[in-house]
């Protein structure tokens, strides 16, 4: 079974599995944004990072922030001079994009851990006794926003990535199935006192014999010739490793996302538009307890960004529109977006795990928006 499946990019009629045979009775929705359905039970932190980096690269190129696709920038020659203003901007962009890519690979691990620390929504992850029988790993929905403009509040373009099915777990802890192996290895390493003393004495004698032989061999060894040293100095140093975020081979889900966005542009305008190079701001919706050195909480933007997210979910068809009578006008630029789901998802992003009855969420579990603290600026000259 392939790890990903194709999905149409024009307005899509999304129906959860089981809706035809009566397992789930949910309304049929029409999605107005590109959608990708991965053939997997959940989205790992690594896959979430790769998809985010891939989408960011496509957005920057489609919005005219770079003259060529991001994956080609590191492979193309920089011209005769490396001291020009254009070369400096190009180098700064490539370094910033590579830094952001590396940060995203640890960001979703930290986000998954922050979700998992919410005992009110994920009580099974906090049980002291292991649950009987296998169970599916809990999941959550992650939201990443790419904002183009001088500031977040003065956005010229905005793209939202909704990933339903992010695996929720506390990273950095051992899995339960690893413990029996550790216990067996510890039991097998236990040695009685008498055997330990005799073996240590024998090892000391063997080591002393080896040391004597090494000293005699060192005395008889000849010094290397000067010509050999010169030959070693002439050996060229190995080239520096290439930037993995720009040069590695994309995975199947990444290629599926690329094809989905390409089909969206072929069917209509898609995300492509002419824009002058500007600042790119990366925003992440995460609990207040989220911890990562590359992300800064932006509590002052949370209210406005929550409104933007709510409007995006309703306009895209990911959530049903609220029946509040007259529809209020949208302010600012229209929010574009992409939906990524997994095989067992419902197709409706939201709070997948409800709060357990009798439990209450802590203030640390409140969802706020965080901003990447790096600087990513587009360029047009090559």
mmCIF file of C-alpha atoms in Angstrom:
data_model
loop_
_atom_site.group_PDB
_atom_site.id
_atom_site.type_symbol
_atom_site.label_atom_id
_atom_site.label_comp_id
_atom_site.label_asym_id
_atom_site.label_seq_id
_atom_site.Cartn_x
_atom_site.Cartn_y
_atom_site.Cartn_z
ATOM 1 C CA UNK A 1 0.000 0.000 0.000
ATOM 2 C CA UNK A 2 1.448 3.342 -0.942
ATOM 3 C CA UNK A 3 1.951 5.922 1.808
ATOM 4 C CA UNK A 4 -0.087 8.542 0.012
ATOM 5 C CA UNK A 5 -3.043 8.810 -2.283
ATOM 6 C CA UNK A 6 -4.030 11.440 -4.761
ATOM 7 C CA UNK A 7 -6.780 13.950 -4.162
ATOM 8 C CA UNK A 8 -8.496 16.314 -6.561
ATOM 9 C CA UNK A 9 -7.547 19.955 -6.205
ATOM 10 C CA UNK A 10 -10.613 21.676 -7.581
ATOM 11 C CA UNK A 11 -13.559 22.131 -5.190
ATOM 12 C CA UNK A 12 -13.679 18.708 -3.618
ATOM 13 C CA UNK A 13 -16.524 16.736 -2.198
ATOM 14 C CA UNK A 14 -15.034 15.217 0.933
ATOM 15 C CA UNK A 15 -16.858 12.260 2.470
ATOM 16 C CA UNK A 16 -15.394 10.346 5.432
ATOM 17 C CA UNK A 17 -14.877 6.618 5.205
ATOM 18 C CA UNK A 18 -17.879 4.623 6.279
ATOM 19 C CA UNK A 19 -20.403 7.284 5.329
ATOM 20 C CA UNK A 20 -21.892 5.014 2.665
ATOM 21 C CA UNK A 21 -22.268 1.900 4.821
ATOM 22 C CA UNK A 22 -23.682 3.669 7.837
ATOM 23 C CA UNK A 23 -20.607 3.612 10.064
ATOM 24 C CA UNK A 24 -20.432 7.417 10.170
ATOM 25 C CA UNK A 25 -23.266 9.747 9.375
ATOM 26 C CA UNK A 26 -21.636 13.039 8.545
ATOM 27 C CA UNK A 27 -22.717 15.648 6.039
ATOM 28 C CA UNK A 28 -20.964 15.845 2.702
ATOM 29 C CA UNK A 29 -18.713 18.888 2.471
ATOM 30 C CA UNK A 30 -17.344 20.759 -0.518
ATOM 31 C CA UNK A 31 -13.716 21.817 -0.068
ATOM 32 C CA UNK A 32 -12.615 24.901 -1.938
ATOM 33 C CA UNK A 33 -8.891 24.437 -1.239
ATOM 34 C CA UNK A 34 -6.332 21.847 -2.388
ATOM 35 C CA UNK A 35 -6.541 18.692 -0.264
ATOM 36 C CA UNK A 36 -4.082 15.835 0.215
ATOM 37 C CA UNK A 37 -5.027 12.547 1.860
ATOM 38 C CA UNK A 38 -2.101 10.459 3.120
ATOM 39 C CA UNK A 39 -2.547 6.694 3.287
ATOM 40 C CA UNK A 40 -1.322 6.482 6.888
ATOM 41 C CA UNK A 41 -2.897 6.226 10.330
ATOM 42 C CA UNK A 42 -1.233 9.401 11.534
ATOM 43 C CA UNK A 43 1.240 12.083 10.483
ATOM 44 C CA UNK A 44 4.598 11.822 12.211
ATOM 45 C CA UNK A 45 6.505 14.876 13.386
ATOM 46 C CA UNK A 46 9.113 14.345 10.673
ATOM 47 C CA UNK A 47 6.510 14.114 7.912
ATOM 48 C CA UNK A 48 4.732 17.215 9.237
ATOM 49 C CA UNK A 49 8.017 19.118 9.078
ATOM 50 C CA UNK A 50 8.758 17.947 5.534
ATOM 51 C CA UNK A 51 5.305 18.888 4.287
ATOM 52 C CA UNK A 52 5.582 22.306 5.933
ATOM 53 C CA UNK A 53 8.961 22.984 4.329
ATOM 54 C CA UNK A 54 7.658 21.788 0.967
ATOM 55 C CA UNK A 55 4.584 24.017 1.127
ATOM 56 C CA UNK A 56 6.684 27.000 2.204
ATOM 57 C CA UNK A 57 8.988 26.548 -0.775
ATOM 58 C CA UNK A 58 6.036 26.406 -3.179
ATOM 59 C CA UNK A 59 4.399 29.472 -1.629
ATOM 60 C CA UNK A 60 7.576 31.541 -1.888
ATOM 61 C CA UNK A 61 7.963 30.684 -5.572
ATOM 62 C CA UNK A 62 4.285 31.090 -6.477
ATOM 63 C CA UNK A 63 4.188 34.457 -4.694
ATOM 64 C CA UNK A 64 7.264 35.690 -6.620
ATOM 65 C CA UNK A 65 9.475 35.862 -3.534
ATOM 66 C CA UNK A 66 12.245 33.924 -5.304
ATOM 67 C CA UNK A 67 13.071 33.897 -9.036
ATOM 68 C CA UNK A 68 13.456 30.100 -9.148
ATOM 69 C CA UNK A 69 12.058 27.161 -7.141
ATOM 70 C CA UNK A 70 13.716 26.961 -3.747
ATOM 71 C CA UNK A 71 15.050 23.439 -4.328
ATOM 72 C CA UNK A 72 17.079 24.727 -7.294
ATOM 73 C CA UNK A 73 18.667 27.745 -5.624
ATOM 74 C CA UNK A 74 21.562 25.894 -3.997
ATOM 75 C CA UNK A 75 22.370 24.031 -7.226
ATOM 76 C CA UNK A 76 22.537 27.081 -9.486
ATOM 77 C CA UNK A 77 25.747 29.081 -9.973
ATOM 78 C CA UNK A 78 25.797 32.418 -8.251
ATOM 79 C CA UNK A 79 27.431 34.352 -11.084
ATOM 80 C CA UNK A 80 30.909 35.776 -11.525
ATOM 81 C CA UNK A 81 30.904 38.094 -8.524
ATOM 82 C CA UNK A 82 30.045 37.073 -4.978
ATOM 83 C CA UNK A 83 30.173 40.571 -3.484
ATOM 84 C CA UNK A 84 27.170 42.039 -5.222
ATOM 85 C CA UNK A 85 24.026 43.034 -3.402
ATOM 86 C CA UNK A 86 22.011 40.369 -5.190
ATOM 87 C CA UNK A 87 24.458 37.647 -4.158
ATOM 88 C CA UNK A 88 24.242 38.793 -0.548
ATOM 89 C CA UNK A 89 20.444 38.659 -0.549
ATOM 90 C CA UNK A 90 20.513 35.244 -2.170
ATOM 91 C CA UNK A 91 22.950 33.876 0.412
ATOM 92 C CA UNK A 92 20.939 35.334 3.293
ATOM 93 C CA UNK A 93 17.746 33.777 1.965
ATOM 94 C CA UNK A 94 19.288 30.321 1.475
ATOM 95 C CA UNK A 95 20.817 30.375 4.967
ATOM 96 C CA UNK A 96 17.564 31.546 6.561
ATOM 97 C CA UNK A 97 15.489 28.942 4.709
ATOM 98 C CA UNK A 98 17.874 26.182 5.735
ATOM 99 C CA UNK A 99 17.764 27.371 9.357
ATOM 100 C CA UNK A 100 13.962 27.413 9.326
ATOM 101 C CA UNK A 101 13.902 23.921 7.830
ATOM 102 C CA UNK A 102 16.086 22.556 10.610
ATOM 103 C CA UNK A 103 13.949 24.304 13.239
ATOM 104 C CA UNK A 104 10.743 22.827 11.824
ATOM 105 C CA UNK A 105 12.109 19.290 12.189
ATOM 106 C CA UNK A 106 12.208 19.780 15.970
ATOM 107 C CA UNK A 107 9.198 22.088 16.143
ATOM 108 C CA UNK A 108 6.605 19.396 15.522
ATOM 109 C CA UNK A 109 8.239 17.095 18.079
ATOM 110 C CA UNK A 110 7.857 19.870 20.645
ATOM 111 C CA UNK A 111 4.300 20.566 19.461
ATOM 112 C CA UNK A 112 3.354 16.897 19.772
ATOM 113 C CA UNK A 113 4.778 16.838 23.299
ATOM 114 C CA UNK A 114 2.875 19.999 24.250
ATOM 115 C CA UNK A 115 -0.380 18.416 23.062
ATOM 116 C CA UNK A 116 0.394 15.209 24.959
ATOM 117 C CA UNK A 117 0.895 17.036 28.264
ATOM 118 C CA UNK A 118 -2.794 17.954 28.252
ATOM 119 C CA UNK A 119 -4.144 15.308 30.613
ATOM 120 C CA UNK A 120 -7.719 16.567 30.204
ATOM 121 C CA UNK A 121 -7.755 15.717 26.477
ATOM 122 C CA UNK A 122 -5.313 12.803 26.414
ATOM 123 C CA UNK A 123 -5.792 10.936 29.716
ATOM 124 C CA UNK A 124 -4.512 7.625 28.310
ATOM 125 C CA UNK A 125 -1.064 9.126 27.838
ATOM 126 C CA UNK A 126 -0.943 9.867 31.560
ATOM 127 C CA UNK A 127 -2.176 6.495 32.860
ATOM 128 C CA UNK A 128 0.307 4.796 35.158
ATOM 129 C CA UNK A 129 -0.985 1.361 34.165
ATOM 130 C CA UNK A 130 -0.638 0.275 30.511
ATOM 131 C CA UNK A 131 -3.895 -0.090 28.637
ATOM 132 C CA UNK A 132 -5.085 -3.584 27.759
ATOM 133 C CA UNK A 133 -4.751 -4.389 24.069
ATOM 134 C CA UNK A 134 -3.445 -2.252 21.224
ATOM 135 C CA UNK A 135 -4.929 1.161 20.608
ATOM 136 C CA UNK A 136 -4.450 3.811 17.954
ATOM 137 C CA UNK A 137 -2.133 6.647 18.856
ATOM 138 C CA UNK A 138 -3.999 9.870 19.688
ATOM 139 C CA UNK A 139 -3.800 12.637 17.122
ATOM 140 C CA UNK A 140 -4.371 16.376 16.916
ATOM 141 C CA UNK A 141 -4.689 19.041 14.242
ATOM 142 C CA UNK A 142 -1.766 21.403 13.638
ATOM 143 C CA UNK A 143 -2.047 24.812 11.986
ATOM 144 C CA UNK A 144 0.870 26.620 10.349
ATOM 145 C CA UNK A 145 0.412 30.023 8.719
ATOM 146 C CA UNK A 146 2.699 31.673 6.153
ATOM 147 C CA UNK A 147 2.175 35.448 6.088
ATOM 148 C CA UNK A 148 3.793 37.644 3.427
ATOM 149 C CA UNK A 149 4.062 41.340 4.181
ATOM 150 C CA UNK A 150 5.994 43.941 6.166
ATOM 151 C CA UNK A 151 4.282 42.793 9.373
ATOM 152 C CA UNK A 152 1.775 40.130 10.366
ATOM 153 C CA UNK A 153 -0.934 42.774 10.690
ATOM 154 C CA UNK A 154 -0.263 44.257 7.238
ATOM 155 C CA UNK A 155 -0.293 40.997 5.300
ATOM 156 C CA UNK A 156 -0.191 41.088 1.503
ATOM 157 C CA UNK A 157 -0.879 37.340 1.273
ATOM 158 C CA UNK A 158 -1.665 34.591 3.760
ATOM 159 C CA UNK A 159 -1.554 30.798 3.377
ATOM 160 C CA UNK A 160 -2.802 28.386 6.044
ATOM 161 C CA UNK A 161 -1.704 24.760 6.338
ATOM 162 C CA UNK A 162 -4.106 22.494 8.252
ATOM 163 C CA UNK A 163 -2.682 19.071 9.114
ATOM 164 C CA UNK A 164 -5.192 16.696 10.659
ATOM 165 C CA UNK A 165 -3.750 13.587 12.293
ATOM 166 C CA UNK A 166 -0.494 14.777 13.880
ATOM 167 C CA UNK A 167 0.724 12.018 16.170
ATOM 168 C CA UNK A 168 0.480 13.026 19.834
ATOM 169 C CA UNK A 169 3.101 11.607 22.161
ATOM 170 C CA UNK A 170 5.636 12.774 24.714
ATOM 171 C CA UNK A 171 8.921 12.700 22.854
ATOM 172 C CA UNK A 172 12.078 11.777 24.718
ATOM 173 C CA UNK A 173 10.530 8.910 26.706
ATOM 174 C CA UNK A 174 10.947 5.197 26.125
ATOM 175 C CA UNK A 175 8.206 3.101 24.631
ATOM 176 C CA UNK A 176 6.649 0.430 26.844
ATOM 177 C CA UNK A 177 7.738 -2.393 24.575
ATOM 178 C CA UNK A 178 11.397 -1.471 25.090
ATOM 179 C CA UNK A 179 11.402 -2.167 28.815
ATOM 180 C CA UNK A 180 11.416 -6.006 28.694
ATOM 181 C CA UNK A 181 14.516 -5.901 26.519
ATOM 182 C CA UNK A 182 16.263 -3.589 28.953
ATOM 183 C CA UNK A 183 15.359 -5.808 31.905
ATOM 184 C CA UNK A 184 16.672 -8.916 30.131
ATOM 185 C CA UNK A 185 19.919 -7.180 29.294
ATOM 186 C CA UNK A 186 20.338 -6.052 32.894
ATOM 187 C CA UNK A 187 19.654 -9.552 34.231
ATOM 188 C CA UNK A 188 22.102 -11.051 31.768
ATOM 189 C CA UNK A 189 24.834 -8.644 32.903
ATOM 190 C CA UNK A 190 24.678 -9.673 36.582
ATOM 191 C CA UNK A 191 27.881 -11.515 37.633
ATOM 192 C CA UNK A 192 28.635 -13.138 40.969
ATOM 193 C CA UNK A 193 31.309 -11.495 43.134
ATOM 194 C CA UNK A 194 33.804 -14.347 42.854
ATOM 195 C CA UNK A 195 33.557 -14.533 39.067
ATOM 196 C CA UNK A 196 33.852 -10.770 38.746
ATOM 197 C CA UNK A 197 37.071 -10.644 40.800
ATOM 198 C CA UNK A 198 38.742 -13.499 38.923
ATOM 199 C CA UNK A 199 37.828 -12.088 35.530
ATOM 200 C CA UNK A 200 39.059 -8.608 36.432
ATOM 201 C CA UNK A 201 42.458 -10.001 37.554
ATOM 202 C CA UNK A 202 42.820 -11.956 34.313
ATOM 203 C CA UNK A 203 41.944 -8.832 32.294
ATOM 204 C CA UNK A 204 44.589 -6.807 34.157
ATOM 205 C CA UNK A 205 47.284 -9.381 33.311
ATOM 206 C CA UNK A 206 46.255 -9.450 29.658
ATOM 207 C CA UNK A 207 46.324 -5.655 29.448
ATOM 208 C CA UNK A 208 49.852 -5.492 30.938
ATOM 209 C CA UNK A 209 51.123 -7.982 28.318
ATOM 210 C CA UNK A 210 49.547 -5.963 25.539
ATOM 211 C CA UNK A 211 51.115 -2.735 26.838
ATOM 212 C CA UNK A 212 54.609 -4.315 26.827
ATOM 213 C CA UNK A 213 54.171 -5.429 23.240
ATOM 214 C CA UNK A 214 52.944 -1.978 22.193
ATOM 215 C CA UNK A 215 55.991 -0.285 23.747
ATOM 216 C CA UNK A 216 58.410 -2.596 21.896
ATOM 217 C CA UNK A 217 56.590 -2.036 18.609
ATOM 218 C CA UNK A 218 56.666 1.747 19.103
ATOM 219 C CA UNK A 219 60.454 1.718 19.646
ATOM 220 C CA UNK A 220 61.044 -0.244 16.431
ATOM 221 C CA UNK A 221 58.717 1.841 14.276
ATOM 222 C CA UNK A 222 60.347 4.168 11.728
ATOM 223 C CA UNK A 223 59.548 7.842 11.550
ATOM 224 C CA UNK A 224 57.547 8.918 8.469
ATOM 225 C CA UNK A 225 59.435 10.615 5.669
ATOM 226 C CA UNK A 226 59.022 14.305 4.950
ATOM 227 C CA UNK A 227 57.752 13.440 1.469
ATOM 228 C CA UNK A 228 54.882 11.482 2.983
ATOM 229 C CA UNK A 229 53.888 14.493 5.059
ATOM 230 C CA UNK A 230 53.917 16.706 1.967
ATOM 231 C CA UNK A 231 51.720 14.204 0.120
ATOM 232 C CA UNK A 232 49.237 14.280 2.975
ATOM 233 C CA UNK A 233 49.111 18.067 2.878
ATOM 234 C CA UNK A 234 48.382 18.003 -0.865
ATOM 235 C CA UNK A 235 45.242 15.904 -0.351
ATOM 236 C CA UNK A 236 42.255 18.256 -0.837
ATOM 237 C CA UNK A 237 39.768 18.608 1.958
ATOM 238 C CA UNK A 238 36.365 17.026 1.523
ATOM 239 C CA UNK A 239 33.709 19.477 0.305
ATOM 240 C CA UNK A 240 31.286 20.813 2.898
ATOM 241 C CA UNK A 241 28.031 18.885 3.182
ATOM 242 C CA UNK A 242 25.241 20.192 1.023
ATOM 243 C CA UNK A 243 22.217 21.752 2.641
ATOM 244 C CA UNK A 244 19.811 18.865 3.299
ATOM 245 C CA UNK A 245 16.646 20.959 3.162
ATOM 246 C CA UNK A 246 17.412 22.124 -0.383
ATOM 247 C CA UNK A 247 19.161 19.132 -1.970
ATOM 248 C CA UNK A 248 17.601 15.965 -0.562
ATOM 249 C CA UNK A 249 15.178 13.851 -2.568
ATOM 250 C CA UNK A 250 11.530 14.642 -1.715
ATOM 251 C CA UNK A 251 9.385 11.865 -0.273
ATOM 252 C CA UNK A 252 6.198 10.532 -1.842
ATOM 253 C CA UNK A 253 3.858 12.738 0.273
ATOM 254 C CA UNK A 254 5.947 15.775 -0.671
ATOM 255 C CA UNK A 255 5.680 14.898 -4.350
ATOM 256 C CA UNK A 256 1.943 14.402 -3.910
ATOM 257 C CA UNK A 257 1.655 17.854 -2.347
ATOM 258 C CA UNK A 258 3.641 19.363 -5.219
ATOM 259 C CA UNK A 259 1.420 17.684 -7.793
ATOM 260 C CA UNK A 260 -1.703 18.805 -5.951
ATOM 261 C CA UNK A 261 -0.582 22.442 -5.963
ATOM 262 C CA UNK A 262 0.423 22.187 -9.628
ATOM 263 C CA UNK A 263 -3.023 20.829 -10.534
ATOM 264 C CA UNK A 264 -4.646 23.656 -8.585
ATOM 265 C CA UNK A 265 -2.693 26.205 -10.637
ATOM 266 C CA UNK A 266 -3.633 24.381 -13.852
ATOM 267 C CA UNK A 267 -7.343 24.349 -12.976
ATOM 268 C CA UNK A 268 -7.375 28.034 -12.041
ATOM 269 C CA UNK A 269 -5.245 30.842 -10.674
ATOM 270 C CA UNK A 270 -4.255 28.783 -7.639
ATOM 271 C CA UNK A 271 -1.818 30.540 -5.315
ATOM 272 C CA UNK A 272 0.273 32.120 -8.056
ATOM 273 C CA UNK A 273 0.416 35.912 -8.103
ATOM 274 C CA UNK A 274 2.909 38.688 -8.761
ATOM 275 C CA UNK A 275 4.214 40.261 -5.562
ATOM 276 C CA UNK A 276 7.188 42.428 -4.760
ATOM 277 C CA UNK A 277 9.753 40.726 -2.492
ATOM 278 C CA UNK A 278 8.852 41.242 1.149
ATOM 279 C CA UNK A 279 9.141 39.677 4.586
ATOM 280 C CA UNK A 280 7.841 36.162 5.255
ATOM 281 C CA UNK A 281 6.428 35.459 8.715
ATOM 282 C CA UNK A 282 5.874 31.883 9.937
ATOM 283 C CA UNK A 283 3.197 31.404 12.602
ATOM 284 C CA UNK A 284 2.264 28.276 14.544
ATOM 285 C CA UNK A 285 -0.796 27.561 16.672
ATOM 286 C CA UNK A 286 0.358 25.751 19.805
ATOM 287 C CA UNK A 287 -0.469 25.422 23.511
ATOM 288 C CA UNK A 288 0.940 27.964 25.916
ATOM 289 C CA UNK A 289 3.173 25.233 27.390
ATOM 290 C CA UNK A 290 4.849 24.770 23.993
ATOM 291 C CA UNK A 291 8.605 25.216 24.336
ATOM 292 C CA UNK A 292 11.085 25.774 21.516
ATOM 293 C CA UNK A 293 13.980 28.269 21.366
ATOM 294 C CA UNK A 294 13.149 29.317 17.791
ATOM 295 C CA UNK A 295 9.540 30.339 18.507
ATOM 296 C CA UNK A 296 8.259 33.415 20.346
ATOM 297 C CA UNK A 297 4.706 33.655 21.762
ATOM 298 C CA UNK A 298 2.592 36.404 20.185
ATOM 299 C CA UNK A 299 -0.281 36.740 22.610
ATOM 300 C CA UNK A 300 -1.216 40.134 21.149
ATOM 301 C CA UNK A 301 -1.939 38.505 17.769
ATOM 302 C CA UNK A 302 -3.884 35.516 19.064
ATOM 303 C CA UNK A 303 -7.337 37.110 18.962
ATOM 304 C CA UNK A 304 -7.038 38.351 15.375
ATOM 305 C CA UNK A 305 -5.387 35.145 14.151
ATOM 306 C CA UNK A 306 -8.087 33.003 15.755
ATOM 307 C CA UNK A 307 -10.653 35.011 13.800
ATOM 308 C CA UNK A 308 -8.635 34.495 10.614
ATOM 309 C CA UNK A 309 -8.469 30.755 11.296
ATOM 310 C CA UNK A 310 -12.196 30.491 11.982
ATOM 311 C CA UNK A 311 -13.035 32.335 8.755
ATOM 312 C CA UNK A 312 -10.621 30.142 6.800
ATOM 313 C CA UNK A 313 -12.122 26.897 8.110
ATOM 314 C CA UNK A 314 -15.628 28.018 7.200
ATOM 315 C CA UNK A 315 -14.783 29.516 3.805
ATOM 316 C CA UNK A 316 -12.787 26.439 2.782
ATOM 317 C CA UNK A 317 -15.539 24.035 3.807
ATOM 318 C CA UNK A 318 -13.440 22.302 6.450
ATOM 319 C CA UNK A 319 -15.965 23.296 9.093
ATOM 320 C CA UNK A 320 -19.662 24.095 8.627
ATOM 321 C CA UNK A 321 -20.525 27.769 8.565
ATOM 322 C CA UNK A 322 -22.151 29.150 11.665
ATOM 323 C CA UNK A 323 -25.838 29.924 11.255
ATOM 324 C CA UNK A 324 -25.709 33.408 12.742
ATOM 325 C CA UNK A 325 -27.930 35.151 10.224
ATOM 326 C CA UNK A 326 -26.188 37.946 8.335
ATOM 327 C CA UNK A 327 -22.649 37.084 7.356
ATOM 328 C CA UNK A 328 -20.106 39.595 8.607
ATOM 329 C CA UNK A 329 -17.681 41.029 6.055
ATOM 330 C CA UNK A 330 -14.134 39.665 5.918
ATOM 331 C CA UNK A 331 -11.317 42.099 6.623
ATOM 332 C CA UNK A 332 -7.889 42.049 5.032
ATOM 333 C CA UNK A 333 -6.582 39.667 2.390
ATOM 334 C CA UNK A 334 -8.246 36.365 1.638
ATOM 335 C CA UNK A 335 -6.629 33.434 3.417
ATOM 336 C CA UNK A 336 -5.561 30.660 1.057
ATOM 337 C CA UNK A 337 -4.690 27.229 2.311
ATOM 338 C CA UNK A 338 -4.036 23.525 1.966
ATOM 339 C CA UNK A 339 -5.547 20.629 3.890
ATOM 340 C CA UNK A 340 -3.516 17.496 4.680
ATOM 341 C CA UNK A 341 -5.261 14.552 6.323
ATOM 342 C CA UNK A 342 -4.566 10.909 7.070
ATOM 343 C CA UNK A 343 -6.457 7.719 6.268
ATOM 344 C CA UNK A 344 -8.495 7.482 9.468
ATOM 345 C CA UNK A 345 -9.276 11.190 9.722
ATOM 346 C CA UNK A 346 -12.740 12.660 9.533
ATOM 347 C CA UNK A 347 -11.831 15.452 7.139
ATOM 348 C CA UNK A 348 -13.052 18.011 9.663
ATOM 349 C CA UNK A 349 -10.154 19.703 11.476
ATOM 350 C CA UNK A 350 -10.889 20.781 14.973
ATOM 351 C CA UNK A 351 -10.415 19.682 18.542
ATOM 352 C CA UNK A 352 -10.195 15.952 17.833
ATOM 353 C CA UNK A 353 -10.057 14.896 21.489
ATOM 354 C CA UNK A 354 -12.717 16.401 23.692
ATOM 355 C CA UNK A 355 -12.056 17.262 27.306
ATOM 356 C CA UNK A 356 -12.873 14.327 29.578
ATOM 357 C CA UNK A 357 -15.928 14.879 31.751
ATOM 358 C CA UNK A 358 -14.926 16.063 35.202
ATOM 359 C CA UNK A 359 -11.555 17.345 33.991
ATOM 360 C CA UNK A 360 -10.548 20.913 33.223
ATOM 361 C CA UNK A 361 -7.735 22.266 31.109
ATOM 362 C CA UNK A 362 -4.913 24.243 32.677
ATOM 363 C CA UNK A 363 -3.916 27.688 31.523
ATOM 364 C CA UNK A 364 -0.785 26.103 30.053
ATOM 365 C CA UNK A 365 -3.002 24.206 27.588
ATOM 366 C CA UNK A 366 -4.574 27.355 26.150
ATOM 367 C CA UNK A 367 -3.969 27.653 22.411
ATOM 368 C CA UNK A 368 -2.048 30.754 21.335
ATOM 369 C CA UNK A 369 -0.037 31.727 18.259
ATOM 370 C CA UNK A 370 3.747 31.633 18.077
ATOM 371 C CA UNK A 371 6.048 33.331 15.580
ATOM 372 C CA UNK A 372 9.353 32.047 14.241
ATOM 373 C CA UNK A 373 12.096 34.385 15.431
ATOM 374 C CA UNK A 374 14.168 34.226 12.231
ATOM 375 C CA UNK A 375 14.184 36.585 9.277
ATOM 376 C CA UNK A 376 13.214 35.358 5.810
ATOM 377 C CA UNK A 377 13.247 37.987 3.058
ATOM 378 C CA UNK A 378 12.500 37.379 -0.603
ATOM 379 C CA UNK A 379 14.614 38.613 -3.508
ATOM 380 C CA UNK A 380 14.077 39.112 -7.226
ATOM 381 C CA UNK A 381 17.535 39.778 -8.688
ATOM 382 C CA UNK A 382 19.784 36.855 -9.553
#
